[in-house]
XYZ file of C-alpha atoms in Angstrom:
609
model
C 19.441 -0.335 20.397
C 22.800 -0.932 18.666
C 24.399 1.938 16.822
C 23.979 1.583 13.068
C 27.097 1.400 10.895
C 27.484 3.691 7.951
C 29.018 2.039 4.925
C 31.108 3.935 2.397
C 30.246 3.686 -1.240
C 33.732 2.528 -2.244
C 34.077 -1.260 -2.762
C 36.065 -3.107 -0.154
C 39.054 -5.269 -0.968
C 38.244 -8.711 -2.222
C 39.202 -11.557 0.057
C 41.916 -13.763 -1.357
C 39.812 -16.843 -0.769
C 37.557 -17.010 -3.798
C 34.446 -19.155 -3.804
C 34.278 -21.867 -6.384
C 31.750 -19.970 -8.454
C 32.249 -16.458 -9.805
C 30.380 -14.231 -7.382
C 31.111 -11.229 -9.598
C 29.307 -12.841 -12.536
C 26.675 -10.739 -14.256
C 23.388 -10.923 -12.407
C 24.927 -12.281 -9.184
C 24.882 -10.134 -6.042
C 28.484 -9.333 -4.926
C 28.466 -10.937 -1.472
C 31.751 -11.260 0.399
C 33.149 -14.805 0.087
C 33.079 -15.508 3.822
C 29.283 -15.064 3.856
C 28.551 -17.305 0.874
C 27.255 -20.783 1.661
C 29.286 -23.110 -0.544
C 27.773 -25.830 -2.727
C 24.328 -24.221 -2.512
C 22.535 -23.355 -5.765
C 22.055 -19.728 -6.765
C 18.462 -18.665 -6.291
C 17.219 -18.224 -9.862
C 13.590 -17.553 -8.965
C 12.208 -14.467 -10.714
C 9.868 -12.595 -8.411
C 6.762 -11.344 -10.137
C 6.080 -8.231 -8.101
C 2.810 -7.342 -9.776
C 1.255 -8.396 -6.461
C 2.484 -5.113 -5.058
C 0.114 -3.351 -7.458
C -2.574 -5.965 -7.892
C -2.527 -8.150 -4.834
C -5.224 -10.733 -4.291
C -7.245 -9.431 -7.237
C -4.583 -10.638 -9.642
C -5.080 -13.373 -12.204
C -2.664 -15.008 -14.637
C -0.623 -12.492 -16.613
C -0.596 -12.448 -20.426
C 2.412 -13.490 -22.431
C 4.102 -11.128 -24.857
C 2.459 -12.929 -27.786
C -0.984 -12.414 -26.287
C -1.484 -16.045 -25.329
C -2.056 -17.070 -21.744
C 0.915 -18.190 -19.718
C 1.509 -19.508 -16.252
C 2.409 -17.176 -13.434
C 6.011 -18.261 -13.037
C 6.887 -19.529 -9.618
C 3.655 -18.374 -8.003
C 1.178 -20.159 -5.772
C -2.271 -19.600 -7.218
C -5.553 -19.448 -5.331
C -3.987 -18.867 -1.936
C -6.438 -19.523 0.894
C -5.572 -16.950 3.543
C -8.780 -16.971 5.558
C -8.060 -17.053 9.265
C -9.971 -19.320 11.637
C -11.952 -18.135 14.643
C -11.733 -19.667 18.118
C -13.432 -23.022 18.665
C -15.209 -21.724 21.781
C -16.405 -18.212 21.021
C -17.541 -15.720 23.629
C -20.614 -13.634 22.887
C -19.563 -10.101 21.956
C -21.870 -8.639 24.608
C -19.692 -10.206 27.312
C -16.199 -9.127 26.212
C -16.453 -6.339 28.811
C -18.207 -7.634 31.948
C -19.147 -4.058 32.933
C -20.643 -3.019 29.591
C -24.213 -3.928 30.546
C -24.960 -4.999 26.970
C -27.620 -7.618 26.374
C -27.568 -10.316 23.703
C -30.612 -10.038 21.436
C -30.663 -13.821 20.993
C -30.407 -14.692 24.662
C -28.011 -17.195 26.270
C -29.995 -20.228 25.074
C -30.212 -19.264 21.387
C -26.886 -17.458 20.871
C -24.311 -19.342 18.787
C -21.526 -18.069 21.061
C -21.083 -19.070 24.662
C -22.354 -16.950 27.556
C -20.339 -18.949 30.079
C -17.347 -16.699 30.784
C -15.597 -19.240 32.988
C -15.892 -21.932 30.316
C -14.538 -19.534 27.681
C -11.528 -18.513 29.785
C -10.714 -22.158 30.549
C -10.662 -23.043 26.841
C -8.982 -19.828 25.697
C -5.429 -20.055 24.341
C -2.637 -19.271 26.772
C -1.817 -15.579 27.098
C 0.982 -14.094 25.002
C 3.835 -12.724 27.107
C 4.075 -8.987 27.614
C 1.644 -6.076 27.676
C -1.269 -5.802 25.256
C -0.190 -3.377 22.466
C -3.692 -1.893 22.301
C -3.939 -1.293 26.057
C -0.445 0.187 26.023
C -1.403 2.571 23.203
C -4.871 3.793 24.184
C -5.394 2.827 27.826
C -7.988 0.114 27.313
C -8.525 -2.916 25.082
C -11.752 -3.196 23.035
C -11.185 -6.959 22.691
C -11.723 -7.264 26.436
C -11.796 -10.864 27.666
C -10.922 -12.068 24.144
C -7.533 -10.333 24.230
C -4.540 -12.650 23.834
C -2.649 -10.447 26.339
C -5.587 -10.476 28.776
C -3.435 -10.896 31.898
C -1.894 -7.457 31.329
C -5.229 -5.629 31.822
C -7.525 -7.977 33.775
C -7.986 -8.294 37.521
C -8.754 -11.955 38.236
C -9.926 -11.234 41.775
C -12.485 -8.581 40.869
C -13.078 -10.089 37.408
C -12.903 -6.630 35.882
C -10.916 -5.153 33.015
C -8.312 -2.540 33.915
C -8.665 0.844 32.178
C -6.343 3.842 32.142
C -8.803 6.719 31.863
C -6.097 9.375 31.483
C -4.441 7.616 28.561
C -7.867 6.964 27.010
C -8.554 10.689 26.938
C -5.084 11.586 25.682
C -5.194 9.099 22.802
C -8.597 10.099 21.415
C -7.178 12.744 19.088
C -3.597 11.605 18.512
C -3.772 7.808 18.260
C -6.880 6.980 16.294
C -8.004 5.910 12.848
C -9.861 8.309 10.552
C -11.957 8.257 7.366
C -14.538 5.807 8.699
C -17.841 5.922 6.823
C -20.949 6.108 9.004
C -23.465 3.260 9.148
C -26.181 5.649 7.981
C -24.249 6.534 4.822
C -23.497 2.854 4.128
C -27.177 1.949 4.380
C -28.134 4.764 1.987
C -25.508 3.586 -0.520
C -26.659 -0.022 -0.255
C -30.281 0.984 -0.816
C -29.271 3.350 -3.646
C -30.819 6.258 -1.762
C -27.603 8.216 -1.206
C -28.005 11.765 -2.538
C -25.154 12.725 -4.874
C -25.806 16.451 -5.007
C -22.946 17.295 -7.359
C -22.462 14.068 -9.339
C -26.158 13.743 -10.245
C -26.010 17.130 -11.980
C -22.588 16.709 -13.570
C -22.959 13.180 -14.962
C -25.433 14.284 -17.710
C -22.735 16.611 -19.023
C -20.245 13.736 -19.099
C -22.852 11.540 -20.792
C -23.289 14.173 -23.489
C -19.556 14.066 -24.145
C -19.875 10.381 -24.985
C -22.690 11.069 -27.420
C -20.716 13.778 -29.165
C -17.305 12.116 -29.337
C -17.754 11.352 -33.038
C -18.722 14.909 -33.787
C -15.932 17.212 -32.597
C -17.782 20.358 -33.645
C -20.720 19.510 -31.417
C -18.383 18.494 -28.635
C -16.666 21.896 -28.725
C -20.029 23.639 -28.728
C -21.152 21.486 -25.828
C -18.212 22.667 -23.723
C -19.760 26.140 -23.789
C -22.903 24.689 -22.247
C -21.144 22.988 -19.348
C -22.371 25.576 -16.865
C -25.954 24.645 -17.729
C -25.404 21.305 -16.018
C -23.388 22.198 -12.937
C -20.854 24.654 -11.692
C -18.185 22.830 -9.700
C -18.455 23.855 -6.020
C -14.691 24.285 -5.778
C -12.459 25.876 -8.386
C -9.139 24.105 -8.865
C -7.372 27.053 -7.293
C -9.534 26.627 -4.171
C -8.770 22.959 -3.590
C -6.300 21.770 -0.968
C -2.730 22.505 -1.961
C -0.344 19.654 -2.643
C 3.356 20.094 -2.075
C 5.175 17.075 -3.461
C 8.434 18.859 -4.217
C 11.130 16.697 -2.653
C 8.516 14.728 -0.685
C 9.312 11.182 0.406
C 6.450 9.209 -1.117
C 5.374 5.611 -0.560
C 3.558 4.229 -3.601
C 0.033 2.800 -3.379
C 0.576 -0.906 -2.676
C -1.998 -3.654 -2.519
C -1.992 -6.152 0.373
C 1.337 -5.044 1.863
C 0.491 -1.328 1.740
C -1.982 -1.684 4.597
C -2.552 0.833 7.387
C -0.020 -0.644 9.875
C 2.693 -0.700 7.178
C 1.966 2.894 6.141
C 1.989 3.965 9.765
C 5.390 2.310 10.197
C 6.683 4.157 7.129
C 5.566 7.475 8.655
C 7.756 6.741 11.675
C 10.643 6.058 9.278
C 10.460 9.365 7.429
C 7.723 9.058 4.791
C 5.894 12.302 3.973
C 3.151 10.922 1.724
C 1.282 7.614 1.833
C -1.580 6.191 -0.228
C -4.403 3.805 0.462
C -4.495 0.440 -1.209
C -6.309 0.649 -4.550
C -10.088 0.819 -4.008
C -12.564 -0.035 -6.769
C -15.207 2.627 -7.364
C -18.194 0.319 -7.861
C -17.776 -1.634 -4.578
C -17.365 1.714 -2.813
C -20.736 2.788 -4.188
C -22.208 -0.535 -3.085
C -20.900 0.180 0.441
C -18.816 -2.995 0.557
C -17.155 -3.186 3.972
C -13.851 -4.468 2.581
C -13.644 -1.591 0.087
C -14.504 1.149 2.582
C -11.819 -0.246 4.878
C -9.210 0.884 2.338
C -9.585 4.696 2.677
C -9.116 4.365 6.448
C -5.906 5.945 7.687
C -4.119 6.598 10.940
C -4.190 10.162 12.201
C -0.419 10.386 11.718
C -0.794 9.937 7.945
C -2.664 13.224 7.457
C -1.851 15.627 5.916
C -0.138 13.663 3.189
C -2.601 10.794 2.751
C -4.048 9.990 -0.668
C -6.873 7.634 -1.588
C -6.393 5.744 -4.846
C -9.378 4.479 -6.825
C -9.799 2.470 -10.021
C -12.748 2.597 -12.372
C -13.691 2.503 -16.061
C -16.924 4.528 -15.819
C -17.163 8.295 -15.555
C -20.402 8.117 -13.532
C -18.815 5.757 -11.003
C -15.740 7.988 -10.748
C -17.853 11.086 -10.136
C -20.020 9.412 -7.494
C -17.091 7.735 -5.734
C -15.232 11.056 -5.639
C -18.223 12.778 -4.061
C -18.775 9.972 -1.551
C -15.136 10.063 -0.458
C -15.261 13.851 -0.146
C -18.436 13.787 1.947
C -17.733 10.720 4.092
C -14.037 11.151 4.906
C -12.282 13.918 6.780
C -8.569 13.324 6.304
C -7.785 12.922 2.595
C -5.131 15.068 0.918
C -5.641 13.859 -2.654
C -7.732 11.519 -4.755
C -5.586 9.480 -7.141
C -6.876 7.718 -10.272
C -5.089 4.449 -11.028
C -4.225 4.241 -14.727
C -1.223 1.995 -14.232
C -2.370 -1.257 -12.637
C -1.311 -4.049 -15.048
C -3.359 -6.973 -13.743
C -5.604 -8.780 -16.193
C -8.747 -8.680 -14.088
C -8.864 -4.879 -14.135
C -7.444 -4.514 -17.648
C -10.218 -6.626 -19.176
C -12.761 -4.433 -17.407
C -11.238 -1.291 -18.913
C -9.729 -0.172 -15.607
C -6.158 0.520 -14.560
C -3.676 0.678 -17.439
C -6.478 -0.018 -19.949
C -7.494 3.647 -19.625
C -4.267 4.624 -21.386
C -5.726 3.067 -24.539
C -8.957 5.065 -24.165
C -7.929 8.693 -23.660
C -11.418 10.133 -24.211
C -12.803 7.936 -21.446
C -9.873 8.845 -19.186
C -10.543 12.567 -19.721
C -14.218 12.151 -18.795
C -13.304 10.265 -15.632
C -10.837 12.961 -14.544
C -13.366 15.703 -15.278
C -15.980 13.910 -13.189
C -13.589 13.376 -10.288
C -12.401 16.992 -10.353
C -15.947 18.355 -10.364
C -17.214 16.094 -7.577
C -14.266 15.746 -5.198
C -14.984 18.988 -3.357
C -11.774 20.544 -2.061
C -9.774 17.318 -2.538
C -7.335 17.704 -5.475
C -7.268 14.980 -8.127
C -4.067 13.264 -9.264
C -3.383 10.464 -11.728
C -0.866 7.644 -12.000
C 0.010 6.164 -15.408
C 2.597 3.926 -17.107
C 4.750 4.681 -20.141
C 2.248 2.730 -22.245
C 0.552 -0.637 -22.479
C 2.751 -2.331 -25.118
C 6.520 -2.484 -25.475
C 7.842 -0.120 -28.114
C 4.626 1.899 -28.119
C 5.008 4.484 -25.377
C 2.146 6.942 -25.401
C 2.498 8.596 -21.987
C 3.982 11.786 -23.471
C 1.019 12.359 -25.772
C -1.434 11.345 -23.067
C 0.081 13.716 -20.511
C -0.138 16.544 -23.030
C -3.834 15.880 -23.432
C -4.436 15.552 -19.680
C -2.791 18.930 -19.127
C -4.788 20.550 -21.918
C -8.206 19.150 -20.979
C -8.010 18.746 -17.202
C -6.399 20.455 -14.283
C -4.913 17.635 -12.249
C -2.767 18.524 -9.281
C -0.093 15.936 -10.032
C 0.862 13.225 -12.515
C 2.892 10.154 -11.559
C 4.617 8.092 -14.253
C 5.787 4.518 -13.697
C 8.644 3.983 -16.132
C 7.447 0.656 -17.574
C 4.744 -0.499 -19.953
C 1.985 -2.831 -18.856
C 3.469 -5.582 -21.018
C 6.881 -5.229 -19.374
C 5.555 -5.751 -15.856
C 8.843 -5.946 -13.908
C 10.944 -7.781 -16.501
C 12.988 -4.718 -17.500
C 14.406 -1.714 -15.712
C 12.314 1.439 -15.523
C 12.943 3.872 -18.378
C 14.044 7.035 -16.595
C 15.122 8.596 -19.877
C 11.510 8.547 -21.048
C 10.315 9.728 -17.619
C 12.575 12.746 -18.113
C 11.001 13.450 -21.526
C 7.510 13.444 -20.031
C 8.709 15.606 -17.127
C 9.828 18.179 -19.724
C 6.291 18.218 -21.189
C 4.838 19.022 -17.761
C 7.543 21.582 -17.019
C 6.931 23.407 -20.319
C 3.189 23.384 -19.681
C 3.642 24.927 -16.253
C 5.868 27.659 -17.667
C 3.329 28.439 -20.392
C 0.532 28.551 -17.806
C 2.411 31.108 -15.722
C 2.287 33.487 -18.675
C -1.418 32.855 -19.381
C -3.420 35.376 -17.365
C -6.610 33.271 -17.611
C -5.150 30.287 -15.740
C -2.173 31.781 -13.917
C -4.053 31.579 -10.602
C -4.201 27.778 -10.754
C -1.354 25.865 -9.101
C 1.309 24.199 -11.226
C 0.844 20.531 -12.051
C 3.455 18.508 -10.187
C 5.255 15.552 -11.719
C 6.421 12.419 -9.882
C 8.562 9.596 -11.259
C 8.267 5.961 -10.223
C 10.300 2.810 -10.791
C 13.468 1.067 -9.561
C 14.312 3.345 -6.641
C 16.118 1.128 -4.128
C 18.735 3.456 -2.641
C 19.400 7.065 -1.708
C 21.462 7.349 -4.919
C 18.521 6.245 -7.056
C 16.269 8.750 -5.271
C 18.591 11.736 -5.593
C 19.464 10.902 -9.206
C 15.755 10.833 -10.033
C 14.831 14.134 -8.365
C 17.770 15.823 -10.101
C 16.080 15.243 -13.486
C 14.615 18.569 -14.695
C 10.862 18.664 -14.171
C 10.755 15.766 -11.675
C 9.349 17.079 -8.399
C 9.704 13.856 -6.464
C 9.842 10.078 -6.628
C 7.304 7.469 -5.601
C 8.986 4.451 -3.971
C 7.331 1.012 -4.058
C 9.380 -2.182 -3.703
C 12.356 -0.213 -2.396
C 10.288 0.765 0.650
C 9.005 -2.789 1.116
C 12.394 -4.486 0.975
C 14.187 -1.721 2.901
C 11.655 0.238 4.992
C 14.349 2.653 6.234
C 15.089 3.865 2.680
C 13.964 7.420 3.511
C 16.417 7.547 6.425
C 19.128 6.794 3.867
C 17.751 9.514 1.589
C 18.105 12.018 4.449
C 21.571 10.769 5.438
C 22.646 10.415 1.781
C 24.505 7.226 2.592
C 23.863 3.506 3.030
C 22.904 2.510 6.563
C 23.945 -0.905 7.782
C 20.986 -1.721 9.996
C 21.701 -4.464 12.499
C 19.421 -7.458 12.937
C 18.175 -6.066 16.250
C 17.314 -2.722 14.637
C 15.368 -4.510 11.924
C 13.575 -6.550 14.584
C 12.610 -3.301 16.298
C 10.887 -2.232 13.074
C 9.006 -5.531 12.913
C 8.024 -5.075 16.565
C 6.605 -1.663 15.726
C 4.721 -3.118 12.762
C 3.344 -5.925 14.966
C 2.105 -3.413 17.563
C 0.453 -1.256 14.892
C -1.100 -4.373 13.332
C -2.628 -5.470 16.644
C -3.968 -1.949 17.232
C -5.573 -2.061 13.783
C -6.912 -5.621 13.543
C -7.485 -6.317 17.217
C -5.829 -8.280 19.992
C -8.187 -11.284 19.946
C -7.350 -14.592 18.271
C -8.753 -13.481 14.909
C -6.931 -10.131 14.985
C -3.649 -11.805 15.914
C -4.124 -14.204 12.974
C -4.612 -11.292 10.572
C -1.632 -9.438 12.028
C 0.516 -12.561 11.614
C -0.660 -13.094 8.038
C 0.135 -9.515 6.960
C 3.418 -9.607 8.839
C 4.365 -12.680 6.768
C 3.375 -10.760 3.624
C 5.663 -7.928 4.738
C 8.555 -10.308 5.467
C 8.060 -11.831 2.001
C 9.669 -8.579 0.812
C 12.015 -7.686 3.688
C 13.771 -11.080 3.530
C 15.095 -10.090 0.101
C 17.289 -7.384 1.630
C 21.016 -8.186 1.593
C 22.813 -6.395 4.456
C 25.305 -3.893 3.064
C 27.879 -5.082 5.595
C 28.248 -8.427 3.815
C 28.535 -6.939 0.322
C 31.859 -6.447 -1.469
C 30.593 -3.443 -3.369
C 27.541 -1.201 -3.362
C 24.843 -1.126 -4.363
C 23.361 -4.579 -4.907
C 20.675 -4.260 -7.551
C 17.308 -5.914 -7.153
C 17.738 -7.909 -10.362
C 20.973 -9.441 -9.050
C 20.251 -12.932 -7.723
C 22.024 -13.664 -4.439
C 23.872 -16.924 -3.897
C 22.894 -18.711 -0.707
C 24.311 -16.565 2.095
C 24.579 -16.417 5.864
C 24.451 -13.303 7.999
C 26.868 -11.964 10.577
C 24.790 -13.643 13.270
C 21.980 -16.178 13.476
C 19.243 -13.546 13.598
C 20.493 -11.829 10.443
C 20.538 -15.212 8.718
C 16.970 -15.880 9.878
C 15.776 -12.473 8.626
C 17.149 -13.378 5.178
C 15.541 -16.824 5.031
C 13.526 -17.627 1.909
C 11.443 -20.249 3.759
C 8.025 -18.996 4.845
C 8.147 -21.269 7.906
C 10.984 -19.082 9.174
C 8.840 -16.011 8.548
C 6.210 -17.489 10.858
C 8.943 -18.088 13.469
C 9.832 -14.402 13.285
C 6.194 -13.401 13.870
C 6.131 -15.644 16.949
C 8.695 -13.355 18.604
C 6.018 -10.638 18.741
C 2.655 -12.378 18.348
C 3.158 -15.547 20.343
C 3.155 -19.084 19.014
C 1.059 -19.565 15.887
C -1.997 -21.707 16.497
C -2.629 -24.918 14.581
C -5.428 -23.052 12.768
C -3.126 -20.381 11.345
C -3.006 -20.435 7.539
C -0.382 -18.804 5.338
C 0.682 -19.680 1.808
C 3.537 -17.647 0.278
C 3.051 -16.003 -3.095
C 6.125 -17.629 -4.595
C 6.630 -21.380 -4.774
C 10.331 -21.003 -4.045
C 9.404 -19.797 -0.550
C 7.331 -22.945 0.112
C 10.296 -24.997 1.286
């Protein structure tokens, strides 16, 4: 692996040969003249990065005047379903030695039972060793594996298995937080016993009935114990330590398990699941229960984020996650997601407009999450010029004991059109800091841990990170797009300098992601298709990185549009390509040639060259 260059913060001398256009113009990334492609238009596409928070659940965003508007530059209704093989092998035959029997029989099964016919029609093997076999000593995809030749003896017609590695990997290289089939069936049939939530929800219901009568509501608080005593006091819950932690924000679509696992290898301390909706969790939807899954390496430091608008759903989902998962460090309530679909349902950032409902939801989660601490993520407000986070945080602290509060420094209406307001984040941090100091002096609550405060928004460099954590009251920073575009951002935070990663070093990271993706989704044709799709989603962010070695001054801000540029070698140029067809070419270096059935549509029209 090449040695990485470390780039000083001082701007380098400007080459005497100036390009025809002003590359120092406002809003233009300061790329050295020799790397600018002349006579090419400046890319003026504005990326709408709400997908990072909303993903495939997103609909058209509202305009500032409240009327509907088009999603600028975006491809709507992307069809990303991957195709299965034309000749499919029955799952009972993927391991010839399994002894499993097909319940339909060879004559009635929709898949073939002719192994020879399947292998003849199967796509050509991908070069190299199967990533799954290499990691755990055997491959569950068996004969379906696209790297079959690396763990199959053609003479004996048996799969090769490394029993020693199998045993060694059981505890260290495995996925956790998988719900049992029995629990899923009980949820689907509405027979799951919510021992805590069923007793606590009536108390929350009574709060709704008494919201118009504050006197009754205060009296009702005294009767809370008549409904349920929480099994865990706040002081007895798992302890969070976010002070100075390197945190990857909850991200939808791109924040999948392989990406989070990659970020752990690159220095992340805390990761979060993609946003899960409480109601589908309670309905035992497979896709939703796939979201709390994590790799063993993520715990401790793994949080599950949920969204809901109902206190009963929040309470039940919290209890289900507590009872059915084993490796969750915190349960985070999403009160910041800006997408219309959730907002219209009263979820996400809509909860900031309904503080009483938000308080009930947090109370229900805290009472029913067992020893898992509850945290919350909010925005500065929902409308520009009407920040209400400071008042809301004051109320959250007074009425609930949350372990941590994260504030994204933008309103819902702003989306990503303006820079995050770190001045306001600092004001809210002061509210939390003062509250913690007051609590230390209150003997009745002094045994409860301090509420931690995390800032979020526009952290793209080690300077941004250290400037943010130096704000009084800010315990740490949650990094979103900065960790997508530059996955090694936490290495820079540790080194406190910009790192000029070479193209080969960046390819090594993509190789690691590809291996983790195959381990997670499987090494058969369908799993490889999913891995390729999510790798393209990942590259849709990483291609936006401008190597520091071709910049005249640092840093380049995300809102600075780059002129067309070329890298220091062909691979660096390819990694910066805006054309999604080039992204697919990059995946082919690790996942073999894409089949004719592979489907990928980029989010942004400008990438559909």
